[in-house]
GROMACS .gro file of N, CA and C in nm:
model
  255
    1ARG      N    1  -0.359  -0.870   1.587
    1ARG     CA    2  -0.367  -0.922   1.451
    1ARG      C    3  -0.274  -0.843   1.361
    2VAL      N    4  -0.197  -0.914   1.285
    2VAL     CA    5  -0.107  -0.852   1.188
    2VAL      C    6  -0.178  -0.847   1.054
    3LEU      N    7  -0.176  -0.729   0.993
    3LEU     CA    8  -0.241  -0.713   0.864
    3LEU      C    9  -0.142  -0.739   0.751
    4HIS      N   10  -0.189  -0.803   0.648
    4HIS     CA   11  -0.110  -0.823   0.527
    4HIS      C   12  -0.124  -0.697   0.442
    5ALA      N   13  -0.022  -0.663   0.366
    5ALA     CA   14  -0.025  -0.542   0.283
    5ALA      C   15  -0.147  -0.538   0.192
    6SER      N   16  -0.194  -0.654   0.145
    6SER     CA   17  -0.309  -0.658   0.056
    6SER      C   18  -0.438  -0.616   0.124
    7GLU      N   19  -0.439  -0.615   0.258
    7GLU     CA   20  -0.557  -0.575   0.333
    7GLU      C   21  -0.562  -0.425   0.360
    8LEU      N   22  -0.454  -0.356   0.329
    8LEU     CA   23  -0.446  -0.214   0.358
    8LEU      C   24  -0.494  -0.131   0.239
    9ASP      N   25  -0.551  -0.016   0.268
    9ASP     CA   26  -0.606   0.073   0.166
    9ASP      C   27  -0.495   0.160   0.108
   10ASP      N   28  -0.472   0.147  -0.022
   10ASP     CA   29  -0.370   0.230  -0.085
   10ASP      C   30  -0.431   0.334  -0.179
   11SER      N   31  -0.558   0.369  -0.155
   11SER     CA   32  -0.624   0.467  -0.239
   11SER      C   33  -0.583   0.610  -0.204
   12GLU      N   34  -0.529   0.629  -0.083
   12GLU     CA   35  -0.482   0.762  -0.046
   12GLU      C   36  -0.357   0.750   0.041
   13VAL      N   37  -0.282   0.856   0.049
   13VAL     CA   38  -0.157   0.857   0.125
   13VAL      C   39  -0.189   0.854   0.275
   14ARG      N   40  -0.123   0.761   0.344
   14ARG     CA   41  -0.138   0.750   0.489
   14ARG      C   42  -0.007   0.696   0.547
   15VAL      N   43  -0.001   0.680   0.678
   15VAL     CA   44   0.119   0.627   0.742
   15VAL      C   45   0.152   0.490   0.681
   16LEU      N   46   0.277   0.467   0.653
   16LEU     CA   47   0.334   0.347   0.591
   16LEU      C   48   0.315   0.340   0.440
   17SER      N   49   0.250   0.441   0.381
   17SER     CA   50   0.240   0.445   0.236
   17SER      C   51   0.376   0.474   0.175
   18ASN      N   52   0.401   0.410   0.061
   18ASN     CA   53   0.512   0.450  -0.026
   18ASN      C   54   0.448   0.537  -0.132
   19VAL      N   55   0.492   0.659  -0.142
   19VAL     CA   56   0.428   0.753  -0.234
   19VAL      C   57   0.532   0.812  -0.329
   20THR      N   58   0.502   0.801  -0.458
   20THR     CA   59   0.587   0.863  -0.559
   20THR      C   60   0.525   0.997  -0.594
   21ILE      N   61   0.606   1.102  -0.581
   21ILE     CA   62   0.558   1.236  -0.610
   21ILE      C   63   0.642   1.298  -0.720
   22ARG      N   64   0.579   1.388  -0.795
   22ARG     CA   65   0.648   1.457  -0.904
   22ARG      C   66   0.650   1.607  -0.873
   23ASN      N   67   0.770   1.662  -0.869
   23ASN     CA   68   0.783   1.806  -0.852
   23ASN      C   69   0.730   1.871  -0.980
   24LYS      N   70   0.623   1.950  -0.969
   24LYS     CA   71   0.558   2.006  -1.087
   24LYS      C   72   0.649   2.102  -1.163
   25LYS      N   73   0.741   2.166  -1.093
   25LYS     CA   74   0.829   2.263  -1.158
   25LYS      C   75   0.944   2.193  -1.230
   26SER      N   76   1.010   2.099  -1.164
   26SER     CA   77   1.128   2.033  -1.224
   26SER      C   78   1.092   1.908  -1.304
   27GLY      N   79   0.975   1.849  -1.275
   27GLY     CA   80   0.935   1.727  -1.343
   27GLY      C   81   0.999   1.601  -1.287
   28LYS      N   82   1.079   1.615  -1.180
   28LYS     CA   83   1.148   1.500  -1.122
   28LYS      C   84   1.057   1.423  -1.027
   29ASP      N   85   1.068   1.290  -1.033
   29ASP     CA   86   0.993   1.201  -0.944
   29ASP      C   87   1.083   1.154  -0.830
   30ILE      N   88   1.024   1.134  -0.714
   30ILE     CA   89   1.095   1.075  -0.600
   30ILE      C   90   0.993   0.996  -0.519
   31THR      N   91   1.037   0.887  -0.459
   31THR     CA   92   0.950   0.803  -0.378
   31THR      C   93   0.993   0.810  -0.233
   32TYR      N   94   0.896   0.833  -0.146
   32TYR     CA   95   0.918   0.835  -0.002
   32TYR      C   96   0.823   0.737   0.064
   33GLN      N   97   0.860   0.692   0.184
   33GLN     CA   98   0.768   0.619   0.269
   33GLN      C   99   0.734   0.711   0.386
   34LEU      N  100   0.605   0.723   0.418
   34LEU     CA  101   0.564   0.804   0.531
   34LEU      C  102   0.564   0.718   0.656
   35VAL      N  103   0.636   0.765   0.758
   35VAL     CA  104   0.654   0.688   0.881
   35VAL      C  105   0.634   0.780   1.001
   36SER      N  106   0.639   0.720   1.120
   36SER     CA  107   0.629   0.798   1.243
   36SER      C  108   0.757   0.881   1.260
   37GLU      N  109   0.750   0.979   1.349
   37GLU     CA  110   0.865   1.066   1.376
   37GLU      C  111   0.990   0.987   1.413
   38SER      N  112   0.973   0.883   1.496
   38SER     CA  113   1.088   0.807   1.545
   38SER      C  114   1.154   0.720   1.437
   39GLU      N  115   1.082   0.690   1.329
   39GLU     CA  116   1.136   0.606   1.222
   39GLU      C  117   1.191   0.686   1.104
   40ALA      N  118   1.170   0.817   1.106
   40ALA     CA  119   1.211   0.901   0.993
   40ALA      C  120   1.362   0.893   0.970
   41ASP      N  121   1.400   0.879   0.843
   41ASP     CA  122   1.540   0.873   0.804
   41ASP      C  123   1.548   0.915   0.657
   42LEU      N  124   1.584   1.039   0.634
   42LEU     CA  125   1.583   1.093   0.499
   42LEU      C  126   1.674   1.015   0.404
   43LYS      N  127   1.787   0.964   0.454
   43LYS     CA  128   1.878   0.886   0.369
   43LYS      C  129   1.811   0.760   0.317
   44SER      N  130   1.719   0.704   0.396
   44SER     CA  131   1.644   0.584   0.355
   44SER      C  132   1.512   0.621   0.288
   45LYS      N  133   1.495   0.749   0.261
   45LYS     CA  134   1.373   0.802   0.198
   45LYS      C  135   1.248   0.773   0.281
   46LYS      N  136   1.264   0.779   0.413
   46LYS     CA  137   1.152   0.765   0.506
   46LYS      C  138   1.131   0.900   0.572
   47ILE      N  139   1.014   0.960   0.545
   47ILE     CA  140   0.987   1.092   0.601
   47ILE      C  141   0.873   1.085   0.701
   48SER      N  142   0.882   1.169   0.801
   48SER     CA  143   0.782   1.173   0.907
   48SER      C  144   0.651   1.230   0.855
   49VAL      N  145   0.541   1.174   0.903
   49VAL     CA  146   0.410   1.230   0.870
   49VAL      C  147   0.394   1.369   0.930
   50ASN      N  148   0.480   1.404   1.027
   50ASN     CA  149   0.474   1.535   1.090
   50ASN      C  150   0.560   1.639   1.019
   51SER      N  151   0.639   1.597   0.921
   51SER     CA  152   0.722   1.691   0.845
   51SER      C  153   0.632   1.771   0.751
   52PRO      N  154   0.679   1.886   0.702
   52PRO     CA  155   0.596   1.963   0.609
   52PRO      C  156   0.552   1.883   0.486
   53ILE      N  157   0.645   1.806   0.427
   53ILE     CA  158   0.608   1.726   0.309
   53ILE      C  159   0.513   1.614   0.348
   54GLY      N  160   0.548   1.539   0.452
   54GLY     CA  161   0.463   1.428   0.496
   54GLY      C  162   0.323   1.472   0.531
   55ASN      N  163   0.312   1.580   0.606
   55ASN     CA  164   0.181   1.631   0.646
   55ASN      C  165   0.101   1.678   0.524
   56GLY      N  166   0.169   1.739   0.427
   56GLY     CA  167   0.101   1.786   0.307
   56GLY      C  168   0.053   1.675   0.216
   57LEU      N  169   0.118   1.558   0.224
   57LEU     CA  170   0.079   1.445   0.139
   57LEU      C  171  -0.034   1.362   0.198
   58LEU      N  172  -0.048   1.364   0.330
   58LEU     CA  173  -0.150   1.281   0.396
   58LEU      C  174  -0.289   1.305   0.338
   59GLY      N  175  -0.357   1.196   0.305
   59GLY     CA  176  -0.495   1.204   0.256
   59GLY      C  177  -0.508   1.231   0.107
   60LYS      N  178  -0.398   1.258   0.040
   60LYS     CA  179  -0.403   1.285  -0.104
   60LYS      C  180  -0.416   1.154  -0.182
   61LYS      N  181  -0.473   1.165  -0.303
   61LYS     CA  182  -0.491   1.050  -0.391
   61LYS      C  183  -0.411   1.071  -0.518
   62VAL      N  184  -0.390   0.963  -0.593
   62VAL     CA  185  -0.317   0.970  -0.719
   62VAL      C  186  -0.382   1.075  -0.809
   63GLY      N  187  -0.299   1.160  -0.867
   63GLY     CA  188  -0.347   1.266  -0.955
   63GLY      C  189  -0.367   1.399  -0.885
   64GLU      N  190  -0.380   1.396  -0.753
   64GLU     CA  191  -0.398   1.521  -0.679
   64GLU      C  192  -0.263   1.591  -0.661
   65VAL      N  193  -0.270   1.719  -0.632
   65VAL     CA  194  -0.150   1.799  -0.613
   65VAL      C  195  -0.146   1.849  -0.469
   66ALA      N  196  -0.032   1.831  -0.406
   66ALA     CA  197  -0.009   1.882  -0.271
   66ALA      C  198   0.079   2.006  -0.283
   67VAL      N  199   0.038   2.114  -0.218
   67VAL     CA  200   0.119   2.235  -0.215
   67VAL      C  201   0.188   2.239  -0.080
   68ILE      N  202   0.321   2.231  -0.082
   68ILE     CA  203   0.400   2.227   0.040
   68ILE      C  204   0.471   2.361   0.058
   69THR      N  205   0.450   2.424   0.174
   69THR     CA  206   0.514   2.551   0.204
   69THR      C  207   0.650   2.525   0.268
   70THR      N  208   0.753   2.580   0.207
   70THR     CA  209   0.890   2.567   0.258
   70THR      C  210   0.947   2.708   0.279
   71PRO      N  211   1.061   2.717   0.347
   71PRO     CA  212   1.123   2.849   0.363
   71PRO      C  213   1.154   2.918   0.229
   72ARG      N  214   1.171   2.839   0.125
   72ARG     CA  215   1.201   2.895  -0.008
   72ARG      C  216   1.076   2.921  -0.091
   73GLY      N  217   0.959   2.899  -0.033
   73GLY     CA  218   0.834   2.921  -0.105
   73GLY      C  219   0.755   2.793  -0.121
   74ASP      N  220   0.640   2.805  -0.187
   74ASP     CA  221   0.553   2.689  -0.207
   74ASP      C  222   0.606   2.601  -0.319
   75ILE      N  223   0.595   2.469  -0.298
   75ILE     CA  224   0.633   2.371  -0.399
   75ILE      C  225   0.513   2.281  -0.424
   76GLU      N  226   0.481   2.257  -0.551
   76GLU     CA  227   0.370   2.170  -0.587
   76GLU      C  228   0.423   2.031  -0.623
   77PHE      N  229   0.362   1.930  -0.560
   77PHE     CA  230   0.395   1.791  -0.589
   77PHE      C  231   0.269   1.718  -0.633
   78GLU      N  232   0.276   1.651  -0.747
   78GLU     CA  233   0.166   1.567  -0.794
   78GLU      C  234   0.187   1.426  -0.741
   79ILE      N  235   0.080   1.365  -0.692
   79ILE     CA  236   0.086   1.227  -0.644
   79ILE      C  237   0.081   1.136  -0.767
   80VAL      N  238   0.187   1.060  -0.790
   80VAL     CA  239   0.199   0.975  -0.909
   80VAL      C  240   0.157   0.832  -0.878
   81LYS      N  241   0.198   0.781  -0.762
   81LYS     CA  242   0.172   0.640  -0.728
   81LYS      C  243   0.170   0.623  -0.577
   82ILE      N  244   0.081   0.537  -0.529
   82ILE     CA  245   0.073   0.504  -0.386
   82ILE      C  246   0.073   0.352  -0.373
   83THR      N  247   0.165   0.300  -0.292
   83THR     CA  248   0.167   0.157  -0.263
   83THR      C  249   0.191   0.136  -0.115
   84ILE      N  250   0.157   0.016  -0.069
   84ILE     CA  251   0.187  -0.023   0.068
   84ILE      C  252   0.256  -0.158   0.060
   85GLU      N  253   0.373  -0.169   0.122
   85GLU     CA  254   0.448  -0.295   0.116
   85GLU      C  255   0.453  -0.359   0.252
   0.00000   0.00000   0.00000
């Protein structure tokens, strides 16, 4: 059975979610789609759920903050919008 996007839960970030996040320090917004490792393509703004950012966003809801640990230190991202297309 193929599910229509309207049947999917967009209340929290999950695989295939399009999520707009705001860097709390810079104030800049960016939208990514969370996908499987094999579909990841940063140029197309598709990030793997296994990446540090993807993993940190999973399960978050709008308004929540994800703290992502990077080699340059922790970065806070606020979840601004979640959609499924």
